[in-house]
Coordinates of C-alpha atoms and ligand atoms in Angstrom, one line a residue:
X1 CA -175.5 5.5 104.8
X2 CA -172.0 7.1 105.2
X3 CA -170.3 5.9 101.9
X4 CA -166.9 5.7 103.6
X5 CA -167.4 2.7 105.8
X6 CA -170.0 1.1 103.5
X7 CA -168.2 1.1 100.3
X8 CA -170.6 -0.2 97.3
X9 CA -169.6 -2.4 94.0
X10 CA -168.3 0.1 92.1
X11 CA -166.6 1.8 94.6
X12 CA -164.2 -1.2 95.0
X13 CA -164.0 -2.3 91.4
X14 CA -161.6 1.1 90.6
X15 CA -159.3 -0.4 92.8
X16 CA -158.2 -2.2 89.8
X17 CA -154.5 -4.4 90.7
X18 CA -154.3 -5.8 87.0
X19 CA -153.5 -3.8 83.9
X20 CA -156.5 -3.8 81.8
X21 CA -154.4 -2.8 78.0
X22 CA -152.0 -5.4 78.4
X23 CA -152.7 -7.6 75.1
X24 CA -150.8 -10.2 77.6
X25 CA -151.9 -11.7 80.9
X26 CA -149.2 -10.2 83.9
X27 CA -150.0 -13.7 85.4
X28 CA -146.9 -13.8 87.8
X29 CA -148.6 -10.5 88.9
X30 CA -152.2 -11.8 89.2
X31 CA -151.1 -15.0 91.2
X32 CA -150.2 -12.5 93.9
X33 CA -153.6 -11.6 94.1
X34 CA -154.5 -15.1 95.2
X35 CA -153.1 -15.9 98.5
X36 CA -153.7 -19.4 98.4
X37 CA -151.4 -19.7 95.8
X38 CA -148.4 -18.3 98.0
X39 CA -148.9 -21.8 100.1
X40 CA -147.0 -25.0 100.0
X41 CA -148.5 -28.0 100.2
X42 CA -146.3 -31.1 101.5
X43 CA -143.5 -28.7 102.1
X44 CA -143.2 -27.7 98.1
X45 CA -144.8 -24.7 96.2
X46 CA -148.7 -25.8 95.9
X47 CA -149.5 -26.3 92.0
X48 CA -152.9 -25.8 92.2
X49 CA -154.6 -27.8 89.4
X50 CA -157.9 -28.3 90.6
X51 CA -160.0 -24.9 89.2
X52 CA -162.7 -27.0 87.9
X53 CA -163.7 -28.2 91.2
X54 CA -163.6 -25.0 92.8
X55 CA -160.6 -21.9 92.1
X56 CA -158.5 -20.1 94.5
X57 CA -160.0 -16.9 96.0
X58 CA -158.7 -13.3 95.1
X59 CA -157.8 -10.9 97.6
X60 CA -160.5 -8.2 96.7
X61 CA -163.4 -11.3 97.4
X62 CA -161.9 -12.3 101.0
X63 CA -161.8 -8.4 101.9
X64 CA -165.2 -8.0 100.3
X65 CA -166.3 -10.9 102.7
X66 CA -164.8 -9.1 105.6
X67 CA -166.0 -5.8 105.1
X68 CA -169.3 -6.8 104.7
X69 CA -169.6 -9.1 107.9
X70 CA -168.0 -6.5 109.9
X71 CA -169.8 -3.3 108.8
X72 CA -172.9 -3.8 106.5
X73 CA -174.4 -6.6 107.6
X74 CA -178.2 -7.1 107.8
X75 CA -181.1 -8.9 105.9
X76 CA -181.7 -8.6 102.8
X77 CA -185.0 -6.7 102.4
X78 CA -186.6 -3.3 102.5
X79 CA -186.7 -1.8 106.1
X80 CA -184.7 -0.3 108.0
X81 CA -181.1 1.6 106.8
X82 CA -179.1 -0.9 107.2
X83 CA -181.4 -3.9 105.4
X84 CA -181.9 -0.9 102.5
X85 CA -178.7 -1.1 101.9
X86 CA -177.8 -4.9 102.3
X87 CA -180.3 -4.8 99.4
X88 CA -178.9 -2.2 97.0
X89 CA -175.0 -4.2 97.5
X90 CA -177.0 -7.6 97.5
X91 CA -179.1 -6.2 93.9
X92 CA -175.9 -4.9 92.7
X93 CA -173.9 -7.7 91.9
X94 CA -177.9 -9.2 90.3
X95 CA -176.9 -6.9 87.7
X96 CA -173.2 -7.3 87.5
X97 CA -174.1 -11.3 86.6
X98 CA -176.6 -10.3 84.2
X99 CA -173.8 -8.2 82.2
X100 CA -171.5 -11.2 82.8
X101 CA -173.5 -13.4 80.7
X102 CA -175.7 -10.4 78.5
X103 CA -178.6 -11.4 80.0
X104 CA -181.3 -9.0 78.7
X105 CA -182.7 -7.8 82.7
X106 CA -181.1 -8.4 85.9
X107 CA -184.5 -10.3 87.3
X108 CA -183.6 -13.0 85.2
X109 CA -180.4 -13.7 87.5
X110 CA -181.5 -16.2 90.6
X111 CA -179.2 -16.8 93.0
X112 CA -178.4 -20.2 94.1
X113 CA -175.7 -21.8 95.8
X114 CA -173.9 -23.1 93.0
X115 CA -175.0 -24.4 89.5
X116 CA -176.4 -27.7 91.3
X117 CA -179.2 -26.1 92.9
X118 CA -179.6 -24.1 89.5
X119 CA -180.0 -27.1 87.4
X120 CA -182.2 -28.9 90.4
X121 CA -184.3 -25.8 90.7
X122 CA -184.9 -26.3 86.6
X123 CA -185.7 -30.0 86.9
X124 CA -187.9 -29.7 89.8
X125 CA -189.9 -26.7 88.2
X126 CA -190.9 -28.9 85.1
X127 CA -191.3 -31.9 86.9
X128 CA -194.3 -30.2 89.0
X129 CA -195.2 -29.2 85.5
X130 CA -194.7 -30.1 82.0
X131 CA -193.7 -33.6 82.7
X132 CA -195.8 -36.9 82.7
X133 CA -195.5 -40.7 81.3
X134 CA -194.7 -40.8 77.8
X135 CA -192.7 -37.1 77.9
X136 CA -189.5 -37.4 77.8
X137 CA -186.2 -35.4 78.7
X138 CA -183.0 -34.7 76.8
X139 CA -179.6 -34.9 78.2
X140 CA -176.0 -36.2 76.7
X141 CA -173.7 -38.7 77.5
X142 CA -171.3 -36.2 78.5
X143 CA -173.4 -34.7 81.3
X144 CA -172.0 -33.9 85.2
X145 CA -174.0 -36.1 88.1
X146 CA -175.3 -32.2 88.8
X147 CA -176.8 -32.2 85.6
X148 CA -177.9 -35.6 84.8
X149 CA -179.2 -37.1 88.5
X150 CA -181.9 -34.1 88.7
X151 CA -183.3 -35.1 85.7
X152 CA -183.2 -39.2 86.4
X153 CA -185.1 -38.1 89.7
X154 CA -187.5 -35.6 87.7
X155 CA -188.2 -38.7 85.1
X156 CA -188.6 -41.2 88.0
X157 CA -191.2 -38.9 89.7
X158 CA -193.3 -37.8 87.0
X159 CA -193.0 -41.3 84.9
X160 CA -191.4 -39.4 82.2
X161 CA -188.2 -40.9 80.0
X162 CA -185.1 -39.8 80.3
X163 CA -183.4 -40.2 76.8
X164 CA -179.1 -39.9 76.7
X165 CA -177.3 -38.8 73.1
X166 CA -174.3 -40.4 72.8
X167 CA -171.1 -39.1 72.3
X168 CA -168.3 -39.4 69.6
X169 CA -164.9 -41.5 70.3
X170 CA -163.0 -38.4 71.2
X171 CA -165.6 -37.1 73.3
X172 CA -167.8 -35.0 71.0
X173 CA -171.8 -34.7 71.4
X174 CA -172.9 -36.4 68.0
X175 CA -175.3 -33.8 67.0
X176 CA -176.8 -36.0 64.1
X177 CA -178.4 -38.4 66.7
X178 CA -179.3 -35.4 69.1
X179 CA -181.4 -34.6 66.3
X180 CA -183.1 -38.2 65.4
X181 CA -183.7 -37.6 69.6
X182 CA -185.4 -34.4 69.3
X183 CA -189.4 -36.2 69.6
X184 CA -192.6 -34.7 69.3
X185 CA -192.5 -35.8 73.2
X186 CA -189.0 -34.1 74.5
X187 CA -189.9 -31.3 76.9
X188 CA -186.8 -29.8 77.6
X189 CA -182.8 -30.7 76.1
X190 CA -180.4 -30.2 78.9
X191 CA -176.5 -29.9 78.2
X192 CA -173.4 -28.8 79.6
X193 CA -171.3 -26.2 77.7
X194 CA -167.9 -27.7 78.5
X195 CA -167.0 -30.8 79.9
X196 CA -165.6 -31.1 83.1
X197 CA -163.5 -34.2 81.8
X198 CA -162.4 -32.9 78.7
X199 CA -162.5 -29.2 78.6
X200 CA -164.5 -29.8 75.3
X201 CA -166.9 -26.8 74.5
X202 CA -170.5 -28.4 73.0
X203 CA -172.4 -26.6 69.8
X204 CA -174.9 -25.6 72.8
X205 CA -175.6 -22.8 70.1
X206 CA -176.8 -25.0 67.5
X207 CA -178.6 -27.4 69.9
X208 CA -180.7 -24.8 71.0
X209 CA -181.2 -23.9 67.1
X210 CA -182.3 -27.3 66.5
X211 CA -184.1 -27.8 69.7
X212 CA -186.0 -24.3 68.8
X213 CA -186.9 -25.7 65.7
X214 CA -189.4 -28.2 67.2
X215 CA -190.5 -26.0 70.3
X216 CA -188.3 -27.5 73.0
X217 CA -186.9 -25.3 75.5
X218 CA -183.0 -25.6 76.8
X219 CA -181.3 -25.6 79.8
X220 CA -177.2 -25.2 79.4
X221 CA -175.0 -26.4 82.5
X222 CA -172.2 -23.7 82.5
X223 CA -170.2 -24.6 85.3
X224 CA -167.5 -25.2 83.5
X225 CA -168.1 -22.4 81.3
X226 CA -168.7 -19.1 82.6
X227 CA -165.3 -18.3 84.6
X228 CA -163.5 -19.3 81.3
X229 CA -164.6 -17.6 78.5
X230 CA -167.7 -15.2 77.2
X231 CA -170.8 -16.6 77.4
X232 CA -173.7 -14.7 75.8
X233 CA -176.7 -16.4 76.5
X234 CA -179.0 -14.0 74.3
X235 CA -176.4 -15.2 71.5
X236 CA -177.1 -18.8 72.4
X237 CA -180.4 -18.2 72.7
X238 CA -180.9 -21.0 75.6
X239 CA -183.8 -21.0 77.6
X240 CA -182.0 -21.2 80.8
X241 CA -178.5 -21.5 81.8
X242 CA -176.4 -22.3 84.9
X243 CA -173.3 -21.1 86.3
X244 CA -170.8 -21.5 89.4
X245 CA -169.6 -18.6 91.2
X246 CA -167.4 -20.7 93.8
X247 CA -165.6 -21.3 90.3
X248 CA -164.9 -17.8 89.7
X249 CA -163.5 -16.6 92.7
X250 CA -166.8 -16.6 94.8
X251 CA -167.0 -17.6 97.9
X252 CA -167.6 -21.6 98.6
X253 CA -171.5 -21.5 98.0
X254 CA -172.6 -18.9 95.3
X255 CA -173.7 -19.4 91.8
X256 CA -176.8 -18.9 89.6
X257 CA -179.4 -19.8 87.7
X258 CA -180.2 -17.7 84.5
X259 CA -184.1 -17.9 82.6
X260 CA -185.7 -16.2 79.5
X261 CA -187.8 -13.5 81.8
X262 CA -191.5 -14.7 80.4
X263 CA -190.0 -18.7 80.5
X264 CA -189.2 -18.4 84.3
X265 CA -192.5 -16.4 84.9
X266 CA -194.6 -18.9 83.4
X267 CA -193.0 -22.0 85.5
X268 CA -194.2 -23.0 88.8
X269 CA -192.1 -22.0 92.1
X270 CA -189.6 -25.1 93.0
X271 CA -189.7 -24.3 96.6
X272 CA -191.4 -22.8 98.9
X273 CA -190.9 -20.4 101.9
X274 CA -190.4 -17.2 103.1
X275 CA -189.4 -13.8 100.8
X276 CA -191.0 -16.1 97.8
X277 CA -194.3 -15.4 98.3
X278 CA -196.8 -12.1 98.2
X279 CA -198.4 -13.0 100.8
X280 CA -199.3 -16.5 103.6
X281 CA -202.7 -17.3 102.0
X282 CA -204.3 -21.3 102.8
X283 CA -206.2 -20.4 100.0
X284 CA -204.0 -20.0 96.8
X285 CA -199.7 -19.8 96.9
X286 CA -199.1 -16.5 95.7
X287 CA -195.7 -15.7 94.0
X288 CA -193.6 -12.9 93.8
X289 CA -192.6 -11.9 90.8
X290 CA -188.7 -12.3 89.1
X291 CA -186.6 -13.0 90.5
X292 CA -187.6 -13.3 94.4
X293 CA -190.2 -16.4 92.8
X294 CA -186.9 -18.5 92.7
X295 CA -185.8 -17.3 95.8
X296 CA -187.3 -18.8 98.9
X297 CA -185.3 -18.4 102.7
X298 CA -182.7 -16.2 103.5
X299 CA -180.3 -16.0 100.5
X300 CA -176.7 -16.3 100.6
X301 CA -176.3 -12.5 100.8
X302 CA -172.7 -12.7 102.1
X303 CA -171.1 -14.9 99.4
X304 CA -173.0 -13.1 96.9
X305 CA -172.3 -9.4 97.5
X306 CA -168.5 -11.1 97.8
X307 CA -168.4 -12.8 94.5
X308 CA -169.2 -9.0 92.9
X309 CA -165.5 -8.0 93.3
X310 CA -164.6 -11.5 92.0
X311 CA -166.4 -10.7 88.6
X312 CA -165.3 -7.5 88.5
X313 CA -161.5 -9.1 88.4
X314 CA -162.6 -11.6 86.3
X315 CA -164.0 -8.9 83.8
X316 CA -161.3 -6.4 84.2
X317 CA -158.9 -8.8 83.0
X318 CA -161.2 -9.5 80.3
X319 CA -162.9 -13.2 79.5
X320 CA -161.4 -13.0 75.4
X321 CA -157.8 -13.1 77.0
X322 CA -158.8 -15.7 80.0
X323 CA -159.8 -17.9 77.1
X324 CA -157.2 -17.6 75.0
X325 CA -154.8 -17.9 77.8
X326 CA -156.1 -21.0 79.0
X327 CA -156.7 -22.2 75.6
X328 CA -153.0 -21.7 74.9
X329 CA -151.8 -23.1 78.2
X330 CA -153.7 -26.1 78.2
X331 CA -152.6 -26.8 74.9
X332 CA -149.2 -26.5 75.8
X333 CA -149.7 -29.1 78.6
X334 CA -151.7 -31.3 76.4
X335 CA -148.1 -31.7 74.1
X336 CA -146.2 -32.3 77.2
X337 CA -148.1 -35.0 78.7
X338 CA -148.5 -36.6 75.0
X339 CA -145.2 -36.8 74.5
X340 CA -144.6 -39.0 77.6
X341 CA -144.4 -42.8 76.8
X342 CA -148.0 -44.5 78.2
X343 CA -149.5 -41.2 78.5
X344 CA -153.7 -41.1 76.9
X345 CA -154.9 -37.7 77.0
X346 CA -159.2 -38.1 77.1
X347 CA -160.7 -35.8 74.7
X348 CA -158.0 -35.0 72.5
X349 CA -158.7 -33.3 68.8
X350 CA -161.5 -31.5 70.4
X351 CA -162.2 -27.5 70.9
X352 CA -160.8 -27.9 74.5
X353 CA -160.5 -25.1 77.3
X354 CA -158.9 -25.5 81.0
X355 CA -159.6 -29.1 82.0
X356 CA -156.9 -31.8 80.4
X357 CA -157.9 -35.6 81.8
X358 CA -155.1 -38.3 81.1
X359 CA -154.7 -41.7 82.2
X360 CA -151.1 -42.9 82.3
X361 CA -150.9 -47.1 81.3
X362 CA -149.9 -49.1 84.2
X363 CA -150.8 -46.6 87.0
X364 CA -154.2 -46.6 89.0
X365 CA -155.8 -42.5 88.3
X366 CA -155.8 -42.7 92.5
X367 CA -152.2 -43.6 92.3
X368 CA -150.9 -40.5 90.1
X369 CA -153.0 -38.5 92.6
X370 CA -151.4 -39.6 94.9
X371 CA -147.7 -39.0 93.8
X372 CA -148.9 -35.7 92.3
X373 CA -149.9 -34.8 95.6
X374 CA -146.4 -35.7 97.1
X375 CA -144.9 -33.2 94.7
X376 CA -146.9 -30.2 95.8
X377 CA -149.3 -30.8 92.6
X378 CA -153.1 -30.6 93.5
X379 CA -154.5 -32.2 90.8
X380 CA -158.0 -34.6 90.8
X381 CA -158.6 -38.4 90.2
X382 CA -161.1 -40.6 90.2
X383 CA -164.8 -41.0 88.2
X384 CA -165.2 -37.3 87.9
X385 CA -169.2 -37.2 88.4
X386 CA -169.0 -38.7 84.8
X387 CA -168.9 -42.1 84.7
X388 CA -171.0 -42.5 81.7
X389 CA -169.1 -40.5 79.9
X390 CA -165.6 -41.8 80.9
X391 CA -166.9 -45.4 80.1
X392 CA -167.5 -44.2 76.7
X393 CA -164.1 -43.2 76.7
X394 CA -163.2 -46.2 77.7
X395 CA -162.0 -45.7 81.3
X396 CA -163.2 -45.8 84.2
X397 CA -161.0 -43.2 86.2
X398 CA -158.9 -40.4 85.1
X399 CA -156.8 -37.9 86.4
X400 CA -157.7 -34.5 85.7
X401 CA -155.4 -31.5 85.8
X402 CA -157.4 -28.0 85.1
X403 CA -156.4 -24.7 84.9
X404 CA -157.1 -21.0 85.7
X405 CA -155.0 -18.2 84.1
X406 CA -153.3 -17.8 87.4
X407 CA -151.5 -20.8 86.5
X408 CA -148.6 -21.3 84.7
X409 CA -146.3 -22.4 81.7
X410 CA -144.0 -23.8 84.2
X411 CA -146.6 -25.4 86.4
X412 CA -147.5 -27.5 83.4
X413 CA -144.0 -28.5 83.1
X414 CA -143.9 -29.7 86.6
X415 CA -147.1 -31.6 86.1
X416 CA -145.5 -33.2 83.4
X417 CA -142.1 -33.7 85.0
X418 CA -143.8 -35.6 87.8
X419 CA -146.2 -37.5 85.5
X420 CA -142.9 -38.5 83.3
X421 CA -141.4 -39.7 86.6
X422 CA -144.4 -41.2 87.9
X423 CA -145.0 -43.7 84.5
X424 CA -141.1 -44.5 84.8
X425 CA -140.7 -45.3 88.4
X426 CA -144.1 -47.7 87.8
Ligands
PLP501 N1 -171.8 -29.1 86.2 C1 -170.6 -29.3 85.8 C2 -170.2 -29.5 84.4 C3 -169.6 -29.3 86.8 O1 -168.3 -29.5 86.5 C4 -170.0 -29.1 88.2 C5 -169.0 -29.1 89.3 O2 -167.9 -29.5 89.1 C6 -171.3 -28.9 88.4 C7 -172.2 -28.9 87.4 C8 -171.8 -28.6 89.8 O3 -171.5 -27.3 90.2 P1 -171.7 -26.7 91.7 O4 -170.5 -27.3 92.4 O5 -171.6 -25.2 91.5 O6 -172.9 -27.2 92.2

């Protein structure tokens, strides 16, 4: 292939636009890396508070995207020169995921589009296979629809019981009853790492420790997780974990499913199709092995090989500082918004990263949306894909501002400026 028009990973990832010594983030010089952030929305500078759904896009991914459509495009398999090589960009960023997260091989990377059809992938695989009446299945009050509705529909199939931990008053898992529900009859404990309503971060190490203990395997949902700080999943020793690359600069439909090399072998394939299997046989389904087993159909090769620049930017400014940036920042807005009269912050008192919920008395969530919106301030309200855990909070709805390091310290003043305005004027 001539390297000049089909530049590889690393090729591009030298291209670096973000000082990699700087003990501070440049973060008026990364948000010019994110074009969406240049826009106004309603005629005012956007305010984009809405990472945890899905971030803003840097340039290197859209040019990624580009580059690829318009010069290297082909299947993804061996053949011919051009599929070789849609393979080796397409295998490439396999590997950069597995150094994202310290998985031990890059086969034990499948790609999925998004960290729902991770988790479902999981859920169906033991349902076909570890789970019958009287087994039952682990999950916490604090769970994400993507992470608890696979598992109600795995229970309801195989006639197993799904069993919910509760949390604490401020949003905590309380680990002493996770343990009084770790039974001789759980087959698998499946968590999220952080909450997409608080930004709290769960003990998922010390669940799997106590999990481990009795010989139950774990799946962690890290949606909310991997784009905003290090996650070592050796180091957590899960079983499995799940991750959204649409939430780190990917493309819309990229993410991944991570498995324990001999766990995922010795699971059954969730579905079926072509590129999964050895071989079309009436006789006996014949899998390949790691990680093409997971894999069936035509992959999402384009949003993939265009998340790999993504990571790289997300690496190169390093995820330590991310963390402690949007540690610090969300902190910060946390203080502002308590400080307005009528103002609850959900969560609050808890290790907390990125995503700040807050109900303001008097004011429907939908409403402050609303207003927020107005204001050039895209922010999210409503259940959240939690309701179970926002009743245990003791709302129904919320409004939920979360952050990314491109945003800033004056951002969260305008959030609270409008918030201030919005409980006044109600
Ligand atoms: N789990 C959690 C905790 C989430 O916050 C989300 C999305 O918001 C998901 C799972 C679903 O992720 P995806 O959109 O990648 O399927």
């Amino acid at each position: 292939m001539d390297e000049t028009l089909h530049p590889t990973e690393a090729g591009e990832s030298e291209d670096k636009t973000v000082p990699r010594d700087n003990r501070e983030l440049d973060v008026e010089r990364i948000r010019r890396d994110f074009p969406m952030l240049q826009r106004r929305m309603n005629g005012l500078p956007l305010v984009y508070l809405d990472s945890a759904a899905t971030s803003q896009k840097p340039q290197v991914m859209i040019d990624r995207m580009r580059a690829l459509y318009a010069e290297e495009y082909a299947k993804v398999e061996e053949g011919h020169s051009l599929s070789k090589h849609a393979t080796q960009v397409f295998e490439e960023v396999r590997a950069k995921v597995a150094r994202l997260i310290n998985a031990a091989e890059p086969r034990e990377i499948i790609f999925t589009r998004g960290s729902t059809e991770a988790l479902n992938l999981i859920s169906r695989a033991f349902e076909r296979s570890r789970l019958g009446p009287g087994d039952e299945v682990l999950i916490t009050m604090a769970e994400h629809a993507s992470n608890a509705i696979p598992w109600q529909m795995a229970c309801e199939d195989s006639g197993a019981t799904l069993r919910v931990v509760p949390v604490t008053a401020s949003g905590e898992i309380d680990l002493a009853r996770f343990e009084q529900l770790l039974g001789p009859r759980t087959r698998i404990v499946a968590v999220s790492h952080v909450s997409n309503v608080t930004g709290t971060v769960f003990p998922v190490k010390r669940m799997t420790e106590l999990a481990h203990a009795r010989g139950i395997p774990v799946l962690v949902d890290g949606a909310q997780a991997v784009p905003h700080m290090p996650v070592d999943v050796r180091d957590i020793g899960c079983d499995f974990y799940a991750g959204s690359g649409h939430k780190m600069g990917g493309p819309s439909s990229v993410g991944f499913l991570y498995g324990v090399a001999s766990k995922l072998e010795e699971l059954p394939v969730a579905d079926g199709g072509s590129t999964m299997a050895q071989t079309l046989s009436f006789e006996k389904i014949q899998p390949k092995p790691l990680p093409h087993k997971y894999e069936a159909g035509e992959p999402a090769f384009g949003e993939v090989v265009a998340w790999g620049p993504a990571i790289d930017y997300w690496m190169d400014l390093g995820l330590e500082r991310i963390a402690a940036y949007e540690k610090a920042l969300t902190e910060y807005a946390t203080g502002k918004l308590l400080a307005i009269p009528g103002v609850r912050v959900l969560g609050e008192g808890t290790e907390r990263i990125a995503v700040l919920s807050f109900t303001v008395e008097g004011v429907p969530p939908t409403e402050v949306e609303k207003e927020l919106d107005r204001r050039g301030i895209a922010a999210r309200a409503g259940e959240l894909d939690a309701e179970p855990l926002l009743k245990a909070l003791g709302v129904d709805m919320a409004v939920r501002a979360s952050f990314m390091f491109y945003n800033t310290h004056e951002e969260a003043d305008a959030l609270a400026e409008a918030v201030a305005e919005i409980a006044r004027l109600h």
